[in-house]
Amino acid sequence: MGSYVVTDLTRFRNPDIVCIAMVDMESGQCFRPMPYLKSREVRRLNIHPGAILRGNLALKEDLDYPHIEDATFTKRRYAGKVDRSMFRSILERTLSDSVEGGFGVTIDRGQKHINHGQPATCSIITIKVPPKRLSIEPDRFDPEKIRASFTDGAGFLYRYLSITDRGFFDFAKKHQDDGQLDKASRFVRSQQEVYLRVGLSRRYSPQDDERDGYWLQVNGIYTFPDYLEEVRQY
């Protein structure tokens, strides 16, 4: 039975299910429990970024690249939470210099997905971005979505990626609805450090679209030294 720190709590359009990602406190390996957890289970176990979960975890035998983190997670229980210093160290252990470097692929400028068939080495990474180079924006076409644009460590700009970080999305959406979405961006830009958890969706091809692959999304937005208490507990 191992101990794992939750690094991601990812929302779906279906509010009854949640995707989480965790990092083994001993090895630093990332895991994504499958099947997805029910929202009521997330509430029961007090699962949030920074939570410590204990349980039996094993990688699935039929792993499908790039989602090599998929695993079964049984006998799970809540075992407390890490402080912000430890949470930052967990993010540092999983850090990649850039989006391309983390996934091990070349991504055309302006492209928001990795093509099916490209040999991406994993489905979720951590990168560090300059706070002033991250912006939070409303989706021009879908009021149920919030977007992020950022520049990574290689100097490449990624524009208008979907934010699937559940806590941050709920906060940002609240302020979008009351006309204060810029409050989220201003807070992020006031911090010294920003870490992003950038993930890949399951394989998807938009209708009437030749693009087929795994879409980039922002699974987690973590700021230091401060964080919004409306959003975080780490």
GROMACS .gro file of C-alpha atoms in nm, residues 26-183:
model
  158
   26GLU     CA    1   0.840   0.780  -0.291
   27SER     CA    2   0.913   0.730  -0.661
   28GLY     CA    3   0.771   1.048  -0.816
   29GLN     CA    4   0.579   0.844  -1.073
   30CYS     CA    5   0.246   0.979  -1.193
   31PHE     CA    6  -0.073   0.770  -1.195
   32ARG     CA    7  -0.426   0.828  -1.319
   33PRO     CA    8  -0.684   0.605  -1.142
   34MET     CA    9  -0.931   0.439  -1.376
   35PRO     CA   10  -1.225   0.419  -1.402
   36TYR     CA   11  -1.293   0.785  -1.324
   37LEU     CA   12  -1.411   0.854  -0.971
   38LYS     CA   13  -1.766   0.954  -0.892
   39SER     CA   14  -1.808   1.308  -0.759
   40ARG     CA   15  -1.964   1.173  -0.441
   41GLU     CA   16  -1.651   0.960  -0.382
   42VAL     CA   17  -1.432   1.269  -0.429
   43ARG     CA   18  -1.636   1.449  -0.163
   44ARG     CA   19  -1.635   1.149   0.072
   45LEU     CA   20  -1.257   1.113   0.059
   46ASN     CA   21  -1.194   1.490   0.070
   47ILE     CA   22  -0.993   1.467  -0.253
   48HIS     CA   23  -0.830   1.792  -0.361
   49PRO     CA   24  -0.489   1.896  -0.499
   50GLY     CA   25  -0.242   1.837  -0.218
   51ALA     CA   26  -0.445   1.559  -0.055
   52ILE     CA   27  -0.259   1.242   0.042
   53LEU     CA   28  -0.431   0.917  -0.053
   54ARG     CA   29  -0.323   0.570   0.051
   55GLY     CA   30  -0.421   0.252  -0.128
   56ASN     CA   31  -0.324  -0.028  -0.362
   57LEU     CA   32  -0.237   0.101  -0.706
   58ALA     CA   33  -0.128  -0.093  -1.017
   59LEU     CA   34  -0.078   0.017  -1.377
   60LYS     CA   35  -0.331  -0.129  -1.618
   61GLU     CA   36  -0.202  -0.412  -1.838
   62ASP     CA   37  -0.355  -0.276  -2.159
   63LEU     CA   38  -0.198   0.070  -2.153
   64ASP     CA   39  -0.261   0.281  -2.463
   65TYR     CA   40  -0.005   0.553  -2.541
   66PRO     CA   41   0.010   0.833  -2.452
   67HIS     CA   42  -0.205   0.751  -2.146
   68ILE     CA   43   0.058   0.541  -1.974
   69GLU     CA   44  -0.050   0.659  -1.627
   70ASP     CA   45  -0.383   0.470  -1.623
   71ALA     CA   46  -0.404   0.247  -1.317
   72THR     CA   47  -0.643   0.063  -1.089
   73PHE     CA   48  -0.667   0.208  -0.736
   74THR     CA   49  -0.828   0.001  -0.464
   75LYS     CA   50  -0.866   0.023  -0.085
   76ARG     CA   51  -0.815   0.397  -0.117
   77ARG     CA   52  -0.846   0.625   0.182
   78TYR     CA   53  -0.770   0.984   0.276
   79ALA     CA   54  -0.448   1.026   0.478
   80GLY     CA   55  -0.418   1.403   0.529
   81LYS     CA   56  -0.263   1.668   0.309
   82VAL     CA   57   0.078   1.813   0.232
   83ASP     CA   58   0.175   2.171   0.309
   84ARG     CA   59   0.244   2.416   0.028
   85SER     CA   60   0.622   2.362   0.048
   86MET     CA   61   0.585   1.988   0.001
   87PHE     CA   62   0.329   2.036  -0.276
   88ARG     CA   63   0.570   2.266  -0.459
   89SER     CA   64   0.845   2.003  -0.424
   90ILE     CA   65   0.613   1.742  -0.577
   91LEU     CA   66   0.553   1.969  -0.875
   92GLU     CA   67   0.928   2.029  -0.907
   93ARG     CA   68   0.993   1.653  -0.916
   94THR     CA   69   0.763   1.620  -1.217
   95LEU     CA   70   0.886   1.933  -1.398
   96SER     CA   71   0.960   1.950  -1.771
   97ASP     CA   72   1.138   2.238  -1.942
   98SER     CA   73   0.873   2.276  -2.212
   99VAL     CA   74   0.555   2.126  -2.352
  100GLU     CA   75   0.737   1.958  -2.641
  101GLY     CA   76   1.013   1.831  -2.414
  102GLY     CA   77   0.767   1.691  -2.163
  103PHE     CA   78   0.563   1.498  -2.418
  104GLY     CA   79   0.864   1.411  -2.634
  105VAL     CA   80   0.712   1.535  -2.959
  106THR     CA   81   0.730   1.828  -3.198
  107ILE     CA   82   0.417   2.042  -3.206
  108ASP     CA   83   0.354   2.282  -3.493
  109ARG     CA   84   0.313   2.641  -3.385
  110GLY     CA   85  -0.050   2.718  -3.319
  111GLN     CA   86  -0.143   2.350  -3.298
  112LYS     CA   87  -0.350   2.252  -2.993
  113HIS     CA   88  -0.324   1.875  -3.020
  114ILE     CA   89  -0.078   1.592  -3.071
  115ASN     CA   90  -0.167   1.388  -3.378
  116HIS     CA   91  -0.279   1.030  -3.334
  117GLY     CA   92   0.021   0.815  -3.420
  118GLN     CA   93   0.280   1.058  -3.284
  119PRO     CA   94   0.484   0.878  -3.015
  120ALA     CA   95   0.404   1.101  -2.717
  121THR     CA   96   0.578   0.955  -2.412
  122CYS     CA   97   0.309   1.039  -2.153
  123SER     CA   98  -0.024   1.218  -2.116
  124ILE     CA   99   0.043   1.470  -1.838
  125ILE     CA  100   0.337   1.693  -1.746
  126THR     CA  101   0.428   1.987  -1.522
  127ILE     CA  102   0.578   2.306  -1.663
  128LYS     CA  103   0.670   2.637  -1.501
  129VAL     CA  104   0.568   2.960  -1.673
  130PRO     CA  105   0.636   3.327  -1.604
  131PRO     CA  106   0.328   3.458  -1.418
  132LYS     CA  107   0.292   3.752  -1.653
  133ARG     CA  108   0.288   3.517  -1.952
  134LEU     CA  109  -0.027   3.334  -1.843
  135SER     CA  110  -0.369   3.477  -1.919
  136ILE     CA  111  -0.717   3.352  -1.837
  137GLU     CA  112  -0.977   3.425  -2.104
  138PRO     CA  113  -1.345   3.356  -2.170
  139ASP     CA  114  -1.427   3.123  -2.457
  140ARG     CA  115  -1.571   3.334  -2.738
  141PHE     CA  116  -1.793   3.052  -2.863
  142ASP     CA  117  -1.885   2.844  -2.557
  143PRO     CA  118  -1.989   3.015  -2.231
  144GLU     CA  119  -1.929   2.689  -2.043
  145LYS     CA  120  -1.553   2.703  -2.105
  146ILE     CA  121  -1.258   2.909  -1.982
  147ARG     CA  122  -0.934   2.925  -2.180
  148ALA     CA  123  -0.567   2.975  -2.092
  149SER     CA  124  -0.281   3.112  -2.300
  150PHE     CA  125   0.081   3.084  -2.186
  151THR     CA  126   0.444   3.083  -2.296
  152ASP     CA  127   0.651   2.780  -2.189
  153GLY     CA  128   1.019   2.748  -2.101
  154ALA     CA  129   1.118   2.709  -2.467
  155GLY     CA  130   0.954   3.042  -2.547
  156PHE     CA  131   0.665   2.888  -2.743
  157LEU     CA  132   0.320   3.041  -2.708
  158TYR     CA  133   0.022   2.814  -2.657
  159ARG     CA  134  -0.303   2.997  -2.706
  160TYR     CA  135  -0.657   2.935  -2.600
  161LEU     CA  136  -0.624   2.593  -2.435
  162SER     CA  137  -0.918   2.457  -2.238
  163ILE     CA  138  -0.891   2.486  -1.857
  164THR     CA  139  -1.009   2.160  -1.702
  165ASP     CA  140  -0.875   2.230  -1.350
  166ARG     CA  141  -1.204   2.191  -1.162
  167GLY     CA  142  -1.133   2.423  -0.870
  168PHE     CA  143  -0.984   2.699  -1.080
  169PHE     CA  144  -1.255   2.664  -1.345
  170ASP     CA  145  -1.531   2.703  -1.084
  171PHE     CA  146  -1.364   3.014  -0.946
  172ALA     CA  147  -1.296   3.170  -1.286
  173LYS     CA  148  -1.646   3.084  -1.412
  174LYS     CA  149  -1.798   3.256  -1.110
  175HIS     CA  150  -1.610   3.573  -1.193
  176GLN     CA  151  -1.687   3.544  -1.560
  177ASP     CA  152  -2.053   3.542  -1.472
  178ASP     CA  153  -2.024   3.857  -1.257
  179GLY     CA  154  -1.800   4.037  -1.505
  180GLN     CA  155  -1.480   4.002  -1.300
  181LEU     CA  156  -1.294   3.723  -1.479
  182ASP     CA  157  -0.987   3.945  -1.497
  183LYS     CA  158  -0.956   3.906  -1.118
   0.00000   0.00000   0.00000
